[in-house]
Coordinates of C-alpha atoms in Angstrom, one line a residue:
M1129 CA 23.3 -9.3 16.1
T1130 CA 20.8 -9.6 18.2
T1131 CA 17.3 -8.9 17.6
R1132 CA 15.5 -8.2 20.7
F1133 CA 11.8 -6.5 20.3
F1134 CA 9.4 -6.6 23.3
C1135 CA 5.6 -4.5 24.5
L1136 CA 6.1 -1.4 26.3
G1137 CA 6.0 -2.2 30.1
F1138 CA 3.1 0.4 30.6
S1139 CA 0.9 -1.6 27.6
F1140 CA -2.1 -2.9 29.0
V1141 CA -1.6 -6.7 27.3
C1142 CA 2.3 -6.3 28.7
L1143 CA 1.1 -7.5 32.0
V1144 CA -0.2 -10.4 30.2
V1145 CA 3.4 -11.3 28.3
A1146 CA 5.5 -9.7 31.5
C1147 CA 7.8 -7.8 29.8
A1148 CA 7.3 -4.8 31.9
G1149 CA 11.3 -3.5 32.7
I1150 CA 12.4 -4.9 29.6
E1151 CA 14.2 -2.6 27.4
G1152 CA 12.3 -2.4 23.8
L1153 CA 13.0 -0.7 20.4
N1154 CA 9.2 -0.3 19.3
L1155 CA 10.0 -0.4 15.7
W1156 CA 7.5 -1.1 13.6
P1157 CA 7.8 -2.9 11.1
V1158 CA 10.5 -5.3 12.8
P1159 CA 13.5 -5.3 10.8
K1160 CA 16.0 -8.0 9.3
S1161 CA 18.7 -7.5 12.1
V1162 CA 19.1 -5.2 14.8
S1163 CA 21.6 -4.9 17.3
H1164 CA 22.3 -1.9 19.6
G1165 CA 23.0 -0.4 23.3
S1166 CA 22.1 1.5 25.8
Q1167 CA 23.2 5.1 25.6
T1168 CA 21.2 8.4 24.7
L1169 CA 22.2 11.1 22.1
Y1170 CA 20.7 14.2 21.2
M1171 CA 19.9 15.6 18.1
N1172 CA 21.5 19.1 17.0
K1173 CA 19.4 21.7 16.0
D1174 CA 20.8 22.0 13.6
F1175 CA 20.8 18.2 12.1
G1176 CA 21.6 18.5 8.7
L1177 CA 21.5 15.9 5.5
I1178 CA 24.9 14.7 3.9
F1179 CA 26.3 13.4 1.2
E1180 CA 29.7 11.6 1.3
G1181 CA 30.7 9.3 -1.0
S1182 CA 27.1 8.9 -2.8
K1183 CA 26.6 8.3 -6.6
Y1184 CA 23.4 9.9 -5.9
T1185 CA 23.0 13.6 -6.5
D1186 CA 19.3 14.2 -5.7
A1187 CA 18.9 16.2 -8.9
S1188 CA 15.1 15.3 -8.5
G1189 CA 14.8 16.2 -4.4
I1190 CA 13.5 13.2 -3.3
L1191 CA 16.0 12.7 -1.0
K1192 CA 15.8 16.1 0.8
D1193 CA 12.0 16.1 0.5
G1194 CA 12.1 12.9 2.7
F1195 CA 14.8 14.4 5.1
S1196 CA 12.3 17.6 5.4
R1197 CA 9.4 15.1 6.1
F1198 CA 11.7 13.2 8.5
L1199 CA 12.6 16.3 10.6
E1200 CA 8.4 17.4 10.6
V1201 CA 7.6 14.0 12.1
V1202 CA 10.2 13.6 14.7
E1203 CA 9.8 16.9 15.8
A1204 CA 6.2 16.4 15.7
G1205 CA 4.9 19.8 16.5
H1206 CA 7.0 20.8 19.1
V1207 CA 9.6 24.0 19.5
I1208 CA 12.9 22.5 19.6
D1209 CA 15.4 25.0 22.0
D1210 CA 19.0 25.3 21.6
N1211 CA 19.9 23.6 24.7
S1212 CA 23.2 21.9 23.1
T1213 CA 25.5 24.6 25.3
H1214 CA 24.6 22.3 28.2
L1215 CA 25.8 19.0 26.7
D1216 CA 28.7 17.4 26.4
H1217 CA 29.5 17.7 22.4
S1218 CA 30.2 14.1 22.3
S1219 CA 26.6 13.8 23.5
L1220 CA 25.6 15.8 19.9
L1221 CA 24.5 13.9 16.9
Q1222 CA 25.0 16.7 13.7
G1223 CA 23.8 15.2 11.2
L1224 CA 22.7 12.3 8.9
N1225 CA 25.2 10.8 6.3
V1226 CA 23.7 9.2 3.4
V1227 CA 25.6 7.3 1.1
I1228 CA 23.4 5.8 -2.0
S1229 CA 25.0 3.5 -4.5
S1230 CA 22.5 4.1 -7.3
S1231 CA 22.0 7.3 -9.5
D1232 CA 18.6 6.6 -10.8
D1233 CA 15.6 7.1 -8.7
E1234 CA 13.5 5.5 -10.9
L1235 CA 11.0 3.5 -9.2
Q1236 CA 9.4 0.4 -10.6
F1237 CA 8.0 -2.9 -9.3
G1238 CA 11.2 -4.9 -7.5
V1239 CA 13.4 -1.8 -6.9
D1240 CA 15.7 -2.3 -4.1
E1241 CA 14.8 -1.0 -0.5
S1242 CA 17.4 -2.5 1.6
Y1243 CA 18.9 -0.2 3.5
K1244 CA 21.4 -0.2 6.9
L1245 CA 21.2 2.3 9.2
S1246 CA 23.9 3.2 12.3
I1247 CA 25.0 5.3 14.7
A1248 CA 28.5 4.2 16.6
A1249 CA 29.7 4.2 20.2
T1250 CA 32.4 7.1 20.0
G1251 CA 33.4 9.4 17.5
S1252 CA 33.8 13.7 17.1
P1253 CA 31.9 15.0 15.5
R1254 CA 28.9 12.1 15.6
Y1255 CA 26.4 11.1 12.7
V1256 CA 23.9 8.8 11.7
H1257 CA 25.1 6.9 8.9
L1258 CA 22.5 5.3 6.2
E1259 CA 23.5 3.1 3.3
A1260 CA 21.4 2.0 0.4
Q1261 CA 21.5 0.9 -2.9
T1262 CA 18.9 3.5 -3.9
V1263 CA 17.6 6.1 -2.9
Y1264 CA 13.7 4.0 -1.5
G1265 CA 15.9 2.4 0.4
A1266 CA 17.1 5.3 2.1
L1267 CA 13.4 6.5 2.3
Y1268 CA 12.5 3.4 4.7
G1269 CA 16.0 3.7 6.5
L1270 CA 14.5 7.3 7.3
Q1271 CA 11.1 6.0 8.4
T1272 CA 13.1 3.7 11.2
L1273 CA 15.1 6.4 12.4
S1274 CA 12.0 8.9 12.5
Q1275 CA 11.1 5.6 15.3
L1276 CA 14.6 5.9 17.3
G1277 CA 14.2 9.6 18.0
H1278 CA 11.8 11.5 20.6
F1279 CA 11.0 15.0 21.9
N1280 CA 12.4 15.1 25.3
F1281 CA 10.2 17.7 27.4
T1282 CA 13.4 18.0 29.8
T1283 CA 15.6 19.3 27.6
R1284 CA 13.4 20.2 24.7
M1285 CA 15.7 18.1 22.4
I1286 CA 14.8 15.5 20.2
E1287 CA 16.6 12.6 22.2
V1288 CA 17.9 9.0 20.3
H1289 CA 18.2 5.6 22.3
H1290 CA 19.7 2.3 22.0
I1291 CA 23.1 3.7 21.0
P1292 CA 24.9 2.1 19.3
I1293 CA 23.0 0.8 17.1
T1294 CA 22.8 -1.0 14.0
I1295 CA 20.3 -1.9 11.9
I1296 CA 20.3 -4.1 8.4
D1297 CA 17.0 -4.4 6.8
E1298 CA 15.0 -5.5 3.3
P1299 CA 11.2 -6.2 2.6
R1300 CA 10.4 -9.8 2.2
F1301 CA 7.8 -9.5 -0.1
F1302 CA 8.5 -6.5 -3.3
Y1303 CA 4.7 -5.9 -3.4
R1304 CA 2.6 -4.9 -0.3
G1305 CA -0.7 -3.3 -1.0
L1306 CA -3.2 -0.8 0.2
L1307 CA -6.4 -1.2 -1.9
I1308 CA -8.4 2.3 -1.6
D1309 CA -12.1 2.1 -3.1
T1310 CA -13.0 5.7 -4.6
S1311 CA -16.0 4.8 -6.4
R1312 CA -18.6 3.5 -3.8
H1313 CA -17.8 6.9 -2.1
Y1314 CA -15.8 9.3 -2.7
Q1315 CA -12.1 10.4 -1.7
S1316 CA -10.3 13.5 -1.6
L1317 CA -7.1 14.3 -2.1
P1318 CA -5.9 15.4 1.0
M1319 CA -7.2 12.2 2.1
M1320 CA -5.7 10.3 -0.1
K1321 CA -2.1 11.9 0.5
N1322 CA -2.7 11.3 4.4
A1323 CA -3.5 7.5 3.5
I1324 CA 0.0 7.1 1.7
D1325 CA 1.5 9.3 4.1
A1326 CA 0.5 6.5 7.1
M1327 CA 1.3 3.9 3.6
A1328 CA 5.2 5.4 4.1
Y1329 CA 5.5 5.5 7.8
S1330 CA 4.0 1.3 8.0
K1331 CA 6.0 0.2 4.6
L1332 CA 3.7 -0.7 2.3
N1333 CA 4.6 0.4 -1.5
V1334 CA 1.9 -0.3 -3.6
L1335 CA -1.6 2.3 -3.4
H1336 CA -4.3 0.0 -5.4
W1337 CA -6.7 3.2 -6.6
H1338 CA -10.4 1.1 -7.0
I1339 CA -11.2 4.3 -9.2
V1340 CA -14.3 3.4 -10.9
D1341 CA -17.0 1.0 -10.6
S1342 CA -20.8 0.2 -10.9
Q1343 CA -21.9 3.5 -8.9
S1344 CA -19.6 5.6 -10.0
F1345 CA -16.8 7.0 -12.6
P1346 CA -15.1 9.9 -10.9
L1347 CA -11.9 10.2 -13.2
E1348 CA -11.7 12.4 -16.6
I1349 CA -10.5 10.2 -19.5
P1350 CA -9.8 12.7 -22.0
S1351 CA -10.1 10.3 -24.9
Y1352 CA -13.8 9.3 -23.9
P1353 CA -14.6 12.8 -21.3
N1354 CA -18.6 11.7 -21.4
L1355 CA -17.3 8.4 -18.7
W1356 CA -17.2 11.0 -15.6
N1357 CA -20.7 11.7 -16.2
G1358 CA -21.1 8.8 -14.2
A1359 CA -19.2 10.8 -11.3
F1360 CA -21.5 11.3 -8.1
S1361 CA -21.5 14.7 -8.5
L1362 CA -19.6 17.7 -10.3
S1363 CA -17.3 17.9 -7.6
E1364 CA -17.1 14.8 -6.4
R1365 CA -14.4 14.3 -9.5
Y1366 CA -10.5 13.7 -10.0
T1367 CA -9.4 15.4 -12.9
M1368 CA -5.9 14.0 -14.7
A1369 CA -4.0 16.1 -13.3
D1370 CA -5.2 15.1 -9.3
A1371 CA -4.4 11.7 -10.9
A1372 CA -0.8 13.1 -11.7
E1373 CA -1.0 14.8 -8.7
I1374 CA -1.7 11.6 -6.5
V1375 CA 1.1 9.4 -8.5
N1376 CA 3.9 12.0 -8.1
Y1377 CA 2.6 12.4 -4.5
A1378 CA 3.1 8.6 -3.9
E1379 CA 6.9 7.8 -6.1
R1380 CA 8.3 10.5 -3.8
R1381 CA 7.4 8.5 -0.7
G1382 CA 8.5 5.1 -2.4
I1383 CA 5.3 4.2 -3.4
N1384 CA 3.1 3.0 -6.8
V1385 CA 0.4 3.7 -7.4
L1386 CA -2.3 0.7 -9.2
A1387 CA -5.1 1.8 -11.7
E1388 CA -7.9 -0.3 -11.8
I1389 CA -10.9 -0.2 -14.2
D1390 CA -13.4 -3.2 -13.5
V1391 CA -14.4 -5.3 -17.0
P1392 CA -16.6 -6.4 -17.9
G1393 CA -19.2 -6.2 -15.1
H1394 CA -18.6 -3.1 -12.0
A1395 CA -19.2 -1.1 -15.2
L1396 CA -22.7 0.5 -14.6
S1397 CA -21.8 4.0 -14.4
W1398 CA -19.5 4.1 -17.5
G1399 CA -22.9 3.9 -19.3
T1400 CA -24.0 7.1 -17.9
G1401 CA -21.9 9.0 -20.3
Y1402 CA -21.9 6.6 -23.1
P1403 CA -25.4 4.4 -22.5
S1404 CA -24.2 2.3 -25.8
L1405 CA -21.6 0.7 -23.8
W1406 CA -24.9 -1.2 -21.8
P1407 CA -26.2 -4.5 -23.5
S1408 CA -29.6 -2.4 -22.7
R1409 CA -30.9 0.7 -20.9
D1410 CA -33.0 -2.4 -19.2
C1411 CA -30.3 -4.4 -18.6
P1412 CA -27.0 -2.3 -18.0
E1413 CA -24.2 -4.2 -16.7
P1414 CA -21.7 -6.2 -17.7
L1415 CA -20.4 -4.2 -20.6
D1416 CA -21.9 -5.0 -24.3
V1417 CA -19.1 -7.6 -25.3
S1418 CA -21.0 -7.7 -29.1
N1419 CA -20.1 -3.9 -29.8
E1420 CA -16.7 -3.1 -30.8
F1421 CA -17.1 0.2 -29.3
T1422 CA -16.8 -1.0 -25.9
F1423 CA -13.1 -2.5 -26.7
K1424 CA -12.5 1.2 -28.2
V1425 CA -13.4 2.6 -24.7
I1426 CA -11.0 0.7 -23.2
D1427 CA -8.5 0.9 -25.4
G1428 CA -8.8 4.7 -25.0
I1429 CA -8.8 4.7 -20.9
L1430 CA -5.6 2.8 -20.9
S1431 CA -3.8 5.2 -23.1
D1432 CA -5.0 7.8 -21.3
F1433 CA -3.6 5.8 -18.2
R1434 CA -0.2 5.5 -19.3
K1435 CA 0.1 8.9 -19.5
V1436 CA -0.3 9.3 -15.9
F1437 CA 0.2 5.7 -14.2
K1438 CA 3.2 4.6 -14.7
F1439 CA 4.0 1.4 -12.5
R1440 CA 4.6 -1.8 -14.1
F1441 CA 0.6 -3.1 -13.7
V1442 CA -2.8 -2.0 -14.4
H1443 CA -5.2 -3.8 -12.5
L1444 CA -8.3 -4.6 -15.0
G1445 CA -10.6 -6.8 -12.3
G1446 CA -12.4 -9.5 -13.8
D1447 CA -14.5 -10.4 -10.7
E1448 CA -18.4 -10.9 -10.0
V1449 CA -19.7 -11.0 -13.8
N1450 CA -23.4 -12.2 -14.2
T1451 CA -23.5 -12.5 -17.9
S1452 CA -27.5 -12.9 -17.8
C1453 CA -27.4 -9.6 -19.8
W1454 CA -25.7 -11.1 -22.8
T1455 CA -27.9 -14.0 -22.8
T1456 CA -31.7 -11.7 -22.5
T1457 CA -30.4 -9.0 -25.3
P1458 CA -31.4 -10.1 -28.6
H1459 CA -28.5 -8.1 -30.3
V1460 CA -25.7 -9.8 -28.2
M1461 CA -27.6 -13.1 -28.1
K1462 CA -27.1 -12.9 -32.3
W1463 CA -23.8 -11.9 -31.6
L1464 CA -22.7 -15.2 -29.9
R1465 CA -24.4 -17.1 -32.0
K1466 CA -22.7 -15.6 -34.9
H1467 CA -19.2 -16.4 -33.4
N1468 CA -20.5 -19.8 -32.0
L1469 CA -19.8 -18.8 -28.3
N1470 CA -21.6 -19.2 -24.9
E1471 CA -21.6 -17.0 -21.9
S1472 CA -18.5 -18.5 -20.6
E1473 CA -16.4 -18.0 -23.7
A1474 CA -17.8 -14.9 -24.4
Y1475 CA -16.4 -13.9 -21.0
Q1476 CA -13.3 -15.4 -21.6
Y1477 CA -12.9 -13.2 -25.1
F1478 CA -13.8 -10.3 -22.9
V1479 CA -11.0 -10.7 -20.3
L1480 CA -8.3 -12.2 -22.8
R1481 CA -9.0 -9.2 -25.4
T1482 CA -8.5 -6.6 -22.6
Q1483 CA -5.8 -8.4 -21.7
K1484 CA -4.0 -7.6 -25.0
I1485 CA -5.0 -4.2 -25.2
A1486 CA -3.6 -3.5 -22.0
I1487 CA -0.2 -5.4 -23.2
S1488 CA -0.3 -2.9 -26.3
H1489 CA 0.3 0.0 -23.7
G1490 CA 3.1 -1.6 -22.1
Y1491 CA 1.1 -2.8 -19.0
E1492 CA 1.5 -6.2 -17.5
I1493 CA -2.0 -7.3 -16.3
I1494 CA -3.9 -8.2 -12.8
N1495 CA -6.8 -9.6 -12.4
W1496 CA -9.5 -10.6 -10.0
E1497 CA -8.9 -14.9 -9.0
E1498 CA -12.6 -15.5 -10.4
T1499 CA -10.7 -15.1 -14.3
F1500 CA -7.9 -17.9 -13.3
N1501 CA -10.7 -19.9 -11.8
N1502 CA -12.7 -19.9 -15.3
F1503 CA -10.0 -19.7 -17.5
G1504 CA -6.5 -21.3 -16.2
K1505 CA -3.7 -21.0 -17.9
K1506 CA -5.1 -19.6 -21.2
L1507 CA -4.7 -15.9 -19.2
S1508 CA -1.5 -13.9 -20.5
P1509 CA 1.7 -15.5 -19.2
K1510 CA 2.0 -11.8 -18.1
T1511 CA -0.7 -12.0 -16.0
V1512 CA -0.6 -11.6 -11.6
V1513 CA -3.5 -13.5 -10.3
H1514 CA -5.2 -11.5 -7.4
N1515 CA -6.5 -13.8 -5.3
W1516 CA -9.6 -12.7 -2.6
L1517 CA -12.3 -15.4 -2.1
G1518 CA -10.5 -17.2 0.5
G1519 CA -7.6 -19.5 0.6
G1520 CA -6.0 -22.2 -1.3
V1521 CA -6.1 -20.3 -4.3
A1522 CA -2.3 -18.9 -4.1
Q1523 CA -1.0 -23.1 -4.5
K1524 CA -3.3 -23.3 -7.2
V1525 CA -1.6 -19.9 -8.9
V1526 CA 1.6 -20.9 -8.4
A1527 CA 1.4 -24.5 -9.3
A1528 CA -0.2 -22.8 -12.7
G1529 CA 3.3 -20.7 -13.2
L1530 CA 1.5 -17.3 -12.9
R1531 CA 2.4 -14.7 -10.1
C1532 CA 0.2 -13.8 -7.5
I1533 CA -1.2 -11.1 -4.8
V1534 CA -2.7 -12.8 -1.6
S1535 CA -5.8 -10.6 -0.1
N1536 CA -7.9 -13.4 1.0
Q1537 CA -11.4 -11.6 2.4
D1538 CA -11.8 -13.3 5.4
K1539 CA -8.1 -11.9 6.9
W1540 CA -7.2 -8.9 4.8
Y1541 CA -10.3 -6.9 3.8
L1542 CA -10.9 -3.8 6.2
D1543 CA -14.5 -3.4 5.6
H1544 CA -14.8 -6.7 7.6
L1545 CA -15.1 -4.8 10.9
D1546 CA -15.1 -8.1 12.9
T1547 CA -11.7 -9.2 11.5
T1548 CA -9.5 -8.2 14.6
W1549 CA -5.6 -6.7 14.1
Q1550 CA -4.9 -10.3 15.6
E1551 CA -5.8 -12.3 12.5
F1552 CA -4.6 -9.4 9.8
Y1553 CA -1.4 -10.1 11.4
M1554 CA -1.4 -14.0 11.3
N1555 CA -2.5 -14.2 7.6
E1556 CA 0.5 -15.7 6.0
P1557 CA 0.5 -15.5 2.3
L1558 CA 3.0 -18.0 1.6
T1559 CA 0.6 -20.6 3.5
N1560 CA 0.9 -24.1 2.2
I1561 CA 3.4 -23.1 -0.1
T1562 CA 7.0 -25.0 0.5
N1563 CA 8.6 -25.0 -3.1
P1564 CA 11.2 -22.3 -3.6
M1565 CA 10.8 -21.1 -6.9
Q1566 CA 6.5 -21.1 -6.2
Q1567 CA 7.2 -19.2 -3.3
K1568 CA 8.6 -16.2 -5.2
L1569 CA 5.5 -16.2 -7.8
V1570 CA 3.8 -15.1 -4.6
I1571 CA 4.8 -11.5 -5.3
G1572 CA 3.2 -10.1 -1.6
G1573 CA -0.2 -9.0 -0.2
E1574 CA -2.5 -6.3 -0.2
V1575 CA -5.0 -5.7 2.5
C1576 CA -8.4 -3.7 0.6
M1577 CA -10.5 -0.7 2.2
W1578 CA -13.8 -1.3 -0.4
G1579 CA -15.4 1.9 0.2
E1580 CA -19.6 1.2 1.0
H1581 CA -19.8 1.6 4.3
V1582 CA -16.5 4.5 4.9
D1583 CA -16.3 7.8 3.4
G1584 CA -13.8 10.6 4.3
S1585 CA -15.5 10.8 8.2
D1586 CA -13.9 6.7 8.8
L1587 CA -11.4 6.3 6.4
E1588 CA -8.4 6.4 8.4
Q1589 CA -9.9 4.7 11.6
T1590 CA -11.2 1.4 9.7
I1591 CA -7.4 1.0 7.5
W1592 CA -5.4 1.5 10.9
P1593 CA -3.9 0.3 12.4
R1594 CA -5.2 -3.5 11.4
A1595 CA -3.3 -2.4 8.0
A1596 CA -0.2 -1.8 10.0
A1597 CA -0.2 -5.5 11.0
A1598 CA -0.6 -6.7 7.6
A1599 CA 2.2 -4.4 6.6
E1600 CA 4.9 -6.1 9.4
R1601 CA 3.8 -9.7 7.9
L1602 CA 4.7 -8.3 4.7
W1603 CA 7.7 -6.3 5.2
S1604 CA 9.7 -8.2 8.0
P1605 CA 11.5 -11.8 7.7
Y1606 CA 9.5 -14.8 8.5
D1607 CA 11.3 -15.6 11.2
N1608 CA 11.2 -12.7 13.0
L1609 CA 7.1 -12.9 12.9
A1610 CA 5.5 -13.4 16.4
K1611 CA 4.0 -16.6 16.7
D1612 CA 1.4 -15.2 19.3
P1613 CA 0.4 -11.5 18.2
K1614 CA 0.2 -11.0 21.9
Q1615 CA 4.1 -10.7 21.6
V1616 CA 4.0 -7.7 19.3
T1617 CA 0.6 -6.0 21.4
G1618 CA 2.5 -3.3 23.2
R1619 CA 5.0 -2.6 19.9
L1620 CA 1.5 -2.3 17.8
A1621 CA 0.2 -0.1 20.4
H1622 CA 3.1 1.7 20.1
F1623 CA 3.1 2.5 16.8
R1624 CA -0.8 3.5 16.4
C1625 CA -0.4 6.2 19.1
L1626 CA 2.5 7.6 17.1
L1627 CA 0.2 7.8 14.0
N1628 CA -2.2 9.5 16.1
Q1629 CA 1.2 11.7 16.5
R1630 CA 1.6 12.8 13.2
G1631 CA -2.3 13.4 12.2
I1632 CA -3.4 9.8 10.9
A1633 CA -6.7 8.9 13.5
A1634 CA -5.8 4.9 13.5
A1635 CA -7.8 3.5 16.2
P1636 CA -7.2 1.8 19.3
L1637 CA -6.6 -1.8 19.6
A1638 CA -9.0 -3.3 21.7
G1639 CA -11.6 -4.1 19.6
P1640 CA -12.4 -5.1 15.6
G1641 CA -11.9 -2.6 13.2
R1642 CA -12.5 1.3 14.1
V1643 CA -13.3 1.4 17.4
A1644 CA -13.2 4.1 19.9
P1645 CA -11.6 4.7 23.1
E1646 CA -13.6 3.1 25.8
E1647 CA -12.4 5.3 28.7
P1648 CA -10.1 8.9 29.6
G1649 CA -6.9 7.5 29.5
S1650 CA -3.3 7.0 27.7
C1651 CA -3.4 6.6 23.8
Y1652 CA -0.8 3.7 24.7
K1653 CA -3.6 1.6 27.4
Q1654 CA -6.3 1.3 24.3

């Protein structure tokens, strides 16, 4: 098989790479392998979904809903005419035949996301064939198929190019994440759902929900109902039913939701409802390590989480802990002396005890890298270390036998508006990790949308298309990735325009994060 991807002939960067006039597929992210021809077929207006030889019954309707979304995005709001009588019958695609090997549709970490998508050169009637081990692999196949179909303004039908075509595809990393921070600025449920939709288009599969922080506690916790007194306002809150809705919405698109409580630091807002969680009113952060109530509250939160957040992992934070309040508050100092602990040892005690609470609720743990930098192998072996401070940490983590997620802030922090999409694309999670067993311990990566300067007015254009650039790095085989971002500029520009057509406010490529179009012109030239 051959794999050929080139930028659009009319993209502004195509002049640099001289790809004008060369046939291109413009699929994003680039699949594992592709072979294709040059025919064009048309989707019948009654293009339907067929299960022949599939063990999967779709009792939950996940595939049916995915197919409906596929039709919606590929039609892009246009009115489809029934002009099939004017076309040769052999040029019509009658439907999509899906064969799924597994009857199970439980979404968990490491679920098989592979698929094979094919359209033959001949046949009557003609169908698109999609094979997958799981329904989630089939959903990714639908995302790829949606990029092959385009509305034809002459025939008023959806045309599919590059027939015959065979695509065999699977992700490089199991964990492909996007962090959204709802504590610095509240994000509405519709905004969260739009982000989930765009993640699915890009083949990202973990929404890291940084729900609470020092500034606000917007989530209802039934076990401790006063916690969300720390919300910014009465309307900037999430009920547990809201959280369940986000989890269900994401799961039906193949996306897990990772919930985070960041302890013991970044927790000032907790004390609005329960002031005894503070060491003192004058020195309120980090959480009071000497108070048993602190750990009862954490236990209650994680107990309530388990009823809604079904992902294998929970994120416990652990970063940027300034322990000075512990050493300047008399009752905490008394407790430290009683237990013969200094402030660093108390920090370790807090982190390890919180990990044990999470494990008791059936979770594996993710912690920010400071916990590893300070405590190393003392962390639970179920810990995944979340890198953020810079390069080189992943090497140390996997050498210690722990798993790692890469989010180094110099390349994959979306709030760094001076970081270009090219830098997002070229950031390699396995840098300087050559041992195959250690490479497997890098479970993936995540781009982070911290919310200090982002709300509903600018969320999407700050995330996209830079997050999509990282998405290809995390999905596509290493050998298929471009060695120079110029080689993919046109294809990413095409995907950015596709996001715009689907209602996602992705910013132009011509600049760093969150820029506006410079002048009138085609979307593909911005």
